[in-house]
Coordinates of C-alpha atoms and ligand atoms in Angstrom, one line a residue:
M755 CA 151.5 -28.2 171.2
F756 CA 152.3 -31.3 172.7
D757 CA 150.5 -30.5 176.0
H758 CA 147.5 -29.2 174.2
P759 CA 144.5 -31.0 175.6
S760 CA 143.1 -31.8 172.1
F761 CA 146.7 -32.9 170.6
D762 CA 145.8 -36.5 170.7
A763 CA 149.0 -37.8 169.1
H764 CA 148.5 -35.9 165.8
E765 CA 150.8 -36.9 163.2
G766 CA 151.5 -33.4 161.9
V767 CA 150.2 -30.0 162.5
H768 CA 151.2 -27.4 160.0
A769 CA 150.8 -23.6 160.4
F770 CA 151.1 -21.4 157.3
H771 CA 151.5 -17.7 156.9
D772 CA 151.5 -15.8 153.6
A773 CA 152.3 -12.1 154.0
A774 CA 151.3 -11.2 150.5
T775 CA 147.7 -12.4 150.8
G776 CA 147.3 -12.4 154.8
L777 CA 146.6 -16.1 154.8
K778 CA 146.9 -17.6 158.3
C779 CA 146.1 -21.2 158.3
V780 CA 146.5 -24.5 160.1
I781 CA 146.3 -27.8 158.5
A782 CA 146.2 -30.7 161.0
V783 CA 146.8 -34.4 160.0
H784 CA 145.7 -36.6 162.8
S785 CA 146.2 -39.9 161.2
T786 CA 147.1 -41.6 157.9
A787 CA 146.7 -45.1 159.1
L788 CA 143.6 -45.9 156.9
G789 CA 144.9 -43.6 153.9
P790 CA 145.8 -40.0 153.2
A791 CA 144.2 -37.5 155.6
A792 CA 141.1 -36.0 154.2
G793 CA 138.8 -33.2 155.7
G794 CA 137.2 -30.0 154.8
C795 CA 138.7 -26.5 155.2
R796 CA 136.8 -24.2 157.5
M797 CA 137.2 -20.2 157.2
W798 CA 136.1 -18.6 160.5
N799 CA 136.9 -15.3 162.3
Y800 CA 138.4 -16.8 165.4
T801 CA 138.9 -14.6 168.4
T802 CA 142.2 -16.0 169.2
G803 CA 145.0 -18.4 167.6
E804 CA 144.4 -20.7 170.6
A805 CA 140.8 -21.0 169.6
M806 CA 141.7 -21.7 166.0
L807 CA 144.2 -24.4 167.1
T808 CA 141.7 -26.1 169.4
D809 CA 139.0 -26.1 166.7
V810 CA 141.3 -27.6 163.9
L811 CA 142.8 -30.3 166.3
R812 CA 139.3 -31.4 167.4
L813 CA 137.9 -31.3 163.9
S814 CA 140.9 -33.3 162.6
Q815 CA 140.6 -36.1 165.2
G816 CA 137.0 -36.1 164.4
M817 CA 137.7 -36.6 160.8
S818 CA 139.9 -39.6 161.7
Y819 CA 137.0 -41.3 163.6
K820 CA 134.5 -40.1 161.0
N821 CA 136.4 -41.8 158.1
A822 CA 137.0 -44.9 160.0
M823 CA 133.3 -45.3 160.8
A824 CA 132.5 -44.6 157.2
G825 CA 134.7 -47.5 156.3
I826 CA 136.5 -45.5 153.7
P827 CA 140.2 -45.6 152.9
L828 CA 140.8 -42.2 154.3
G829 CA 142.6 -40.8 157.4
G830 CA 141.8 -37.8 159.2
G831 CA 142.7 -34.1 158.8
K832 CA 141.3 -30.7 158.7
A833 CA 142.3 -27.1 157.7
V834 CA 141.2 -23.8 159.2
I835 CA 141.8 -20.4 157.5
W836 CA 141.6 -17.4 160.1
G837 CA 139.2 -14.8 158.7
D838 CA 135.8 -13.5 157.8
P839 CA 134.3 -15.5 154.9
K840 CA 132.1 -12.6 154.1
S841 CA 134.8 -10.0 153.8
D842 CA 138.3 -11.5 153.8
K843 CA 138.0 -14.1 150.8
S844 CA 140.2 -13.4 147.8
P845 CA 141.3 -15.7 144.8
D846 CA 144.9 -15.1 146.0
L847 CA 144.1 -16.3 149.5
F848 CA 142.8 -19.5 148.2
R849 CA 145.8 -19.8 145.9
A850 CA 148.0 -19.4 148.8
F851 CA 146.1 -22.0 150.7
G852 CA 146.3 -24.3 147.7
R853 CA 150.1 -24.1 147.7
A854 CA 149.9 -24.8 151.4
V855 CA 148.1 -28.0 150.7
E856 CA 150.4 -28.8 147.9
S857 CA 153.4 -28.6 150.2
L858 CA 152.1 -31.5 152.1
R859 CA 152.4 -33.7 149.0
G860 CA 149.1 -35.6 149.3
T861 CA 149.4 -36.2 152.9
Y862 CA 146.2 -34.2 153.3
Y863 CA 143.2 -33.7 150.8
T864 CA 141.1 -30.8 151.5
A865 CA 137.5 -29.9 150.4
E866 CA 134.9 -27.3 151.5
D867 CA 133.4 -26.8 155.0
V868 CA 131.8 -23.9 156.9
G869 CA 132.6 -20.6 155.2
V870 CA 134.2 -22.1 152.1
D871 CA 132.4 -23.4 148.9
V872 CA 132.8 -25.1 145.7
A873 CA 134.1 -22.0 143.7
D874 CA 136.8 -21.4 146.4
M875 CA 137.9 -25.0 146.0
S876 CA 138.3 -24.6 142.3
I877 CA 140.6 -21.8 142.9
V878 CA 142.7 -24.1 145.4
R879 CA 142.7 -26.7 142.5
Q880 CA 144.9 -24.3 140.4
E881 CA 147.6 -25.0 143.0
T882 CA 147.1 -28.5 144.0
R883 CA 145.3 -31.8 142.8
F884 CA 145.0 -32.6 146.5
V885 CA 141.4 -31.2 146.8
A886 CA 138.0 -32.7 146.5
G887 CA 134.4 -31.4 146.4
L888 CA 135.0 -30.0 143.0
D889 CA 132.2 -29.3 140.5
E890 CA 134.2 -29.7 137.3
G891 CA 136.5 -32.7 136.0
A892 CA 136.1 -36.4 135.4
A893 CA 135.4 -37.5 139.1
A894 CA 133.9 -34.2 140.5
S895 CA 131.5 -34.8 143.3
G896 CA 130.4 -31.2 143.8
D897 CA 128.9 -29.9 147.0
P898 CA 129.0 -32.8 149.6
S899 CA 126.1 -31.2 151.7
P900 CA 123.1 -32.9 150.0
V901 CA 124.7 -36.4 150.8
T902 CA 125.6 -35.3 154.3
A903 CA 122.0 -34.1 154.7
R904 CA 120.8 -37.3 153.4
G905 CA 122.8 -39.3 156.0
V906 CA 121.4 -36.8 158.7
Y907 CA 117.9 -37.6 157.6
L908 CA 118.6 -41.4 157.5
G909 CA 120.3 -41.0 160.9
I910 CA 117.4 -39.3 162.4
R911 CA 115.2 -42.2 161.3
Q912 CA 117.6 -44.7 163.0
V913 CA 117.2 -42.7 166.3
A914 CA 113.4 -42.6 165.9
K915 CA 113.3 -46.3 165.4
R916 CA 115.0 -47.0 168.7
L917 CA 113.0 -44.3 170.5
F918 CA 109.6 -44.9 169.1
G919 CA 109.7 -48.4 167.7
T920 CA 109.3 -47.0 164.2
D921 CA 111.3 -44.8 161.8
D922 CA 108.1 -43.1 160.5
L923 CA 108.5 -39.5 161.0
N924 CA 105.2 -38.5 159.9
G925 CA 103.7 -36.1 162.7
R926 CA 107.1 -36.1 164.7
T927 CA 108.5 -32.7 165.8
I928 CA 112.0 -32.0 164.9
A929 CA 113.8 -28.9 166.2
V930 CA 116.5 -27.8 163.7
Q931 CA 119.4 -25.4 164.7
G932 CA 121.1 -23.9 161.5
V933 CA 119.5 -24.2 158.0
G934 CA 122.5 -23.5 155.9
S935 CA 123.6 -26.2 153.3
V936 CA 123.3 -29.3 155.6
G937 CA 120.4 -28.1 157.8
G938 CA 118.5 -26.7 154.8
Y939 CA 118.6 -30.1 152.8
T940 CA 117.9 -32.0 156.0
C941 CA 114.7 -29.8 156.5
A942 CA 113.6 -30.8 153.0
H943 CA 113.8 -34.5 153.6
L944 CA 112.2 -34.2 157.0
A945 CA 109.3 -32.0 155.7
A946 CA 108.7 -34.7 152.8
A947 CA 108.5 -37.3 155.4
G948 CA 105.8 -35.3 157.2
A949 CA 107.7 -34.2 160.1
N950 CA 106.6 -30.9 161.9
L951 CA 109.7 -28.5 161.8
V952 CA 110.9 -25.8 164.2
I953 CA 114.0 -24.2 163.0
T954 CA 116.5 -21.4 164.0
D955 CA 119.3 -19.6 162.4
I956 CA 121.3 -16.3 162.6
D957 CA 120.8 -15.8 158.9
P958 CA 117.2 -14.2 158.5
E959 CA 117.3 -15.1 154.6
A960 CA 118.1 -18.7 155.0
L961 CA 115.4 -19.1 157.8
A962 CA 112.7 -17.2 155.6
S963 CA 113.5 -19.4 152.6
V964 CA 113.4 -22.7 154.6
A965 CA 110.3 -21.8 156.4
R966 CA 108.6 -20.9 153.0
S967 CA 109.6 -24.3 151.4
T968 CA 108.7 -26.6 154.5
G969 CA 106.1 -24.7 156.5
A970 CA 108.4 -24.8 159.4
R971 CA 107.9 -22.6 162.5
I972 CA 110.7 -20.2 163.3
V973 CA 112.3 -19.5 166.8
A974 CA 115.0 -17.1 167.9
P975 CA 118.4 -18.8 168.2
G976 CA 118.5 -18.6 171.8
D977 CA 115.2 -20.4 172.2
I978 CA 115.8 -23.5 170.3
Y979 CA 117.1 -25.5 173.3
D980 CA 113.5 -24.9 175.0
V981 CA 111.4 -26.3 172.2
E982 CA 109.4 -29.3 173.0
A983 CA 110.2 -31.8 170.3
D984 CA 110.9 -35.5 169.7
I985 CA 114.2 -34.9 168.3
F986 CA 116.8 -31.9 168.3
S987 CA 118.9 -31.7 165.1
P988 CA 122.0 -29.4 165.4
N989 CA 123.2 -28.4 162.1
A990 CA 125.3 -25.0 162.7
L991 CA 128.5 -25.0 164.8
G992 CA 130.0 -27.3 167.3
A993 CA 130.2 -27.3 171.2
I994 CA 126.7 -26.4 171.4
L995 CA 125.9 -29.4 174.0
N996 CA 127.0 -28.3 177.4
E997 CA 125.5 -28.7 180.9
K998 CA 123.4 -25.4 180.4
T999 CA 121.9 -26.4 177.0
L1000 CA 121.3 -29.9 178.1
A1001 CA 119.4 -29.0 181.2
R1002 CA 117.0 -27.0 178.8
L1003 CA 116.5 -29.8 176.2
K1004 CA 112.9 -31.3 176.1
V1005 CA 113.6 -33.9 173.5
K1006 CA 114.2 -37.7 173.6
G1007 CA 116.9 -37.7 170.8
V1008 CA 119.7 -35.6 169.3
A1009 CA 120.9 -36.2 165.7
G1010 CA 122.3 -33.6 163.5
G1011 CA 125.1 -32.9 161.1
A1012 CA 127.1 -30.3 163.1
N1013 CA 130.7 -31.4 163.9
N1014 CA 131.9 -31.6 167.5
Q1015 CA 128.3 -31.0 169.1
L1016 CA 129.4 -32.0 172.6
V1017 CA 131.6 -29.4 174.5
V1018 CA 133.5 -32.3 176.1
P1019 CA 133.0 -36.0 175.6
E1020 CA 131.6 -36.5 179.1
M1021 CA 128.5 -34.7 177.7
G1022 CA 127.6 -38.0 176.2
E1023 CA 127.2 -39.6 179.7
F1024 CA 125.0 -36.5 180.8
L1025 CA 122.8 -37.0 177.7
R1026 CA 122.4 -40.9 178.6
R1027 CA 121.5 -40.1 182.1
K1028 CA 119.0 -37.6 180.9
G1029 CA 117.3 -40.3 178.8
I1030 CA 118.3 -38.7 175.6
L1031 CA 119.6 -40.8 172.6
Y1032 CA 122.5 -39.3 170.9
A1033 CA 123.7 -40.1 167.4
P1034 CA 127.4 -39.4 167.6
D1035 CA 128.0 -36.5 165.3
Y1036 CA 130.9 -37.8 163.2
V1037 CA 128.9 -41.0 162.5
I1038 CA 125.7 -39.5 161.4
N1039 CA 127.3 -36.7 159.4
G1040 CA 129.7 -39.0 157.4
G1041 CA 127.7 -38.7 154.1
G1042 CA 129.7 -35.8 152.8
I1043 CA 133.2 -37.5 153.3
I1044 CA 131.8 -40.6 151.6
N1045 CA 131.0 -38.4 148.6
V1046 CA 134.4 -36.8 148.7
A1047 CA 136.0 -40.3 149.0
A1048 CA 134.3 -41.3 145.8
E1049 CA 135.9 -38.3 144.2
I1050 CA 139.4 -39.0 145.7
S1051 CA 139.2 -42.5 144.3
G1052 CA 139.2 -40.9 140.9
K1053 CA 136.0 -42.9 139.7
Y1054 CA 133.0 -41.2 141.1
S1055 CA 130.0 -43.5 141.4
R1056 CA 126.6 -42.5 142.8
D1057 CA 125.9 -46.3 143.4
W1058 CA 129.0 -46.6 145.7
V1059 CA 128.1 -43.5 147.5
E1060 CA 124.6 -44.8 148.2
A1061 CA 125.8 -48.3 149.2
T1062 CA 128.4 -46.9 151.5
L1063 CA 126.0 -44.6 153.0
A1064 CA 123.6 -47.4 153.8
Q1065 CA 126.5 -49.3 155.5
L1066 CA 127.3 -46.3 157.6
M1067 CA 123.6 -46.3 158.7
V1068 CA 123.9 -49.9 159.6
T1069 CA 127.1 -48.9 161.7
L1070 CA 125.1 -46.1 163.3
G1071 CA 122.3 -48.5 164.2
D1072 CA 124.9 -50.8 165.7
V1073 CA 126.4 -48.2 167.7
L1074 CA 123.1 -47.0 169.2
D1075 CA 121.9 -50.6 169.9
E1076 CA 125.3 -51.4 171.7
A1077 CA 125.0 -48.3 173.8
L1078 CA 121.5 -48.9 174.8
K1079 CA 122.2 -52.6 175.7
T1080 CA 125.3 -51.9 177.7
H1081 CA 124.1 -48.8 179.3
Q1082 CA 127.1 -46.6 177.8
P1083 CA 127.1 -43.2 176.2
T1084 CA 126.7 -43.7 172.5
N1085 CA 129.8 -41.4 171.8
Y1086 CA 132.0 -43.8 173.9
V1087 CA 130.9 -46.7 171.9
A1088 CA 131.6 -45.0 168.5
D1089 CA 135.0 -43.8 169.7
R1090 CA 136.0 -47.3 170.8
I1091 CA 134.9 -48.7 167.5
A1092 CA 136.7 -45.9 165.4
R1093 CA 140.0 -46.2 167.5
A1094 CA 139.9 -50.0 167.1
R1095 CA 139.5 -49.6 163.2
I1096 CA 142.5 -47.2 163.1
A1097 CA 144.7 -49.3 165.3
A1098 CA 144.1 -52.4 163.3
A1099 CA 145.1 -50.6 160.0
R1100 CA 148.3 -48.9 161.5
P1101 CA 150.6 -51.8 161.0
T1102 CA 149.7 -52.4 157.5
R1103 CA 151.1 -48.9 156.4
Ligands
NAD1772 P1 126.7 -23.6 156.4 O1 127.5 -22.4 156.6 O2 126.1 -23.8 155.0 O3 125.4 -23.5 157.4 C1 125.6 -23.2 158.8 C2 124.4 -22.5 159.2 O4 124.4 -22.4 160.5 C3 124.3 -21.1 158.5 O5 123.0 -20.8 158.0 C4 124.6 -20.1 159.8 O6 124.0 -18.9 159.7 C5 123.9 -21.1 161.0 N1 124.5 -20.7 162.2 C6 125.7 -20.2 162.6 N2 125.7 -19.8 164.1 C7 124.4 -20.3 164.3 C8 123.8 -20.2 165.6 N3 124.4 -19.7 166.9 N4 122.5 -20.5 165.9 C9 121.8 -20.7 164.7 N5 122.3 -21.0 163.4 C10 123.6 -20.6 163.4 O7 127.5 -25.0 156.9 P2 127.2 -26.5 156.5 O8 128.1 -26.9 155.4 O9 125.6 -26.6 156.5 O10 127.5 -27.2 157.8 C11 126.8 -27.0 159.1 C12 127.6 -28.0 160.1 O11 127.6 -29.3 159.6 C13 129.0 -27.6 160.4 O12 129.3 -28.0 161.8 C14 129.8 -28.5 159.5 O13 131.2 -28.6 160.1 C15 129.1 -29.8 159.7 N6 129.3 -30.7 158.4 C16 129.1 -30.2 157.2 C17 129.3 -31.2 156.2 C18 129.0 -30.7 154.8 O14 129.0 -31.7 153.9 N7 128.8 -29.5 154.4 C19 129.7 -32.4 156.4 C20 129.8 -32.8 157.7 C21 129.6 -31.9 158.8

């Protein structure tokens, strides 16, 4: 654990097994300097426990940085459940997960992520109050994806402004990988703004539905990296930007909601040298956690969410400007700001 390349001084890494339900999950708490750790729960059919651990550590550190950049009083954590969300879900499994969350006594707040939805979270709520992203209750905020997608759309405009001198997306071509919750809502915003969409997904139904509503052109999952477009927007899974895919990209910007897009941080420099402006994933996709933070605060306010999202877009613009001015990779600039915000908060807690 302590030698793991992604350990990064996590405050706690908690593994849970429940024989009765078959639950295998890991909850990672990276930092509580800015507040209780918060981050979604992902359900995925990992090939090995090592792959699961690497995923949760990277996601949890990413949440620390994301929450710091979003300017919300939350630290970073994440949960992963090992299993196939299409066949391995059961109410008892999510109740067991809820008990695992409860055992951390508020150090970690959970919510939905890939493979987990609002209905699952309402089962988790039966065992713990340290859960957000619910659709019932006084401060319930529901599915965070629409707010994440709105942030991704606004972030794409921030990138366009730096690349083309205008944030008008009318007539621009955007290649979108993944049209699930975040990708689907993002496509709707982009289409409404007059962008031409080229989309891919491994789910034919999601593809057909988004293509119907937006007029998008469909390409096979393996072909999305070869599409000639202004901006590439990854909204599926992480680690998709590596030397091989980057060599193929024919775009001027990368801006999408998927977490952990860079296979290693050094890919940021690779992107910079290739002249591609990259919106750091955990900055552009912070809309959902802002929505969740509003719920955790106990007094959900749409105005506060909008104002905080607008401030996050200012922060994203500042990151892009500083990176362009100082010839640094955008992710290094964002990491430095996030680490400074966390370090400044640490002595006060
Ligand atoms: P989702 O499960 O609704 O959508 C993901 C989509 O990607 C699915 O349609 C899936 O079929 C598709 N996909 C999977 N592998 C693919 C591949 N190889 N090629 C093309 N498509 C593929 O999940 P989501 O909530 O939309 O999240 C998408 C990404 O955004 C994830 O990385 C998630 O961690 C991140 N994210 C989500 C939120 C949120 O509010 N939901 C917030 C921040 C970050």
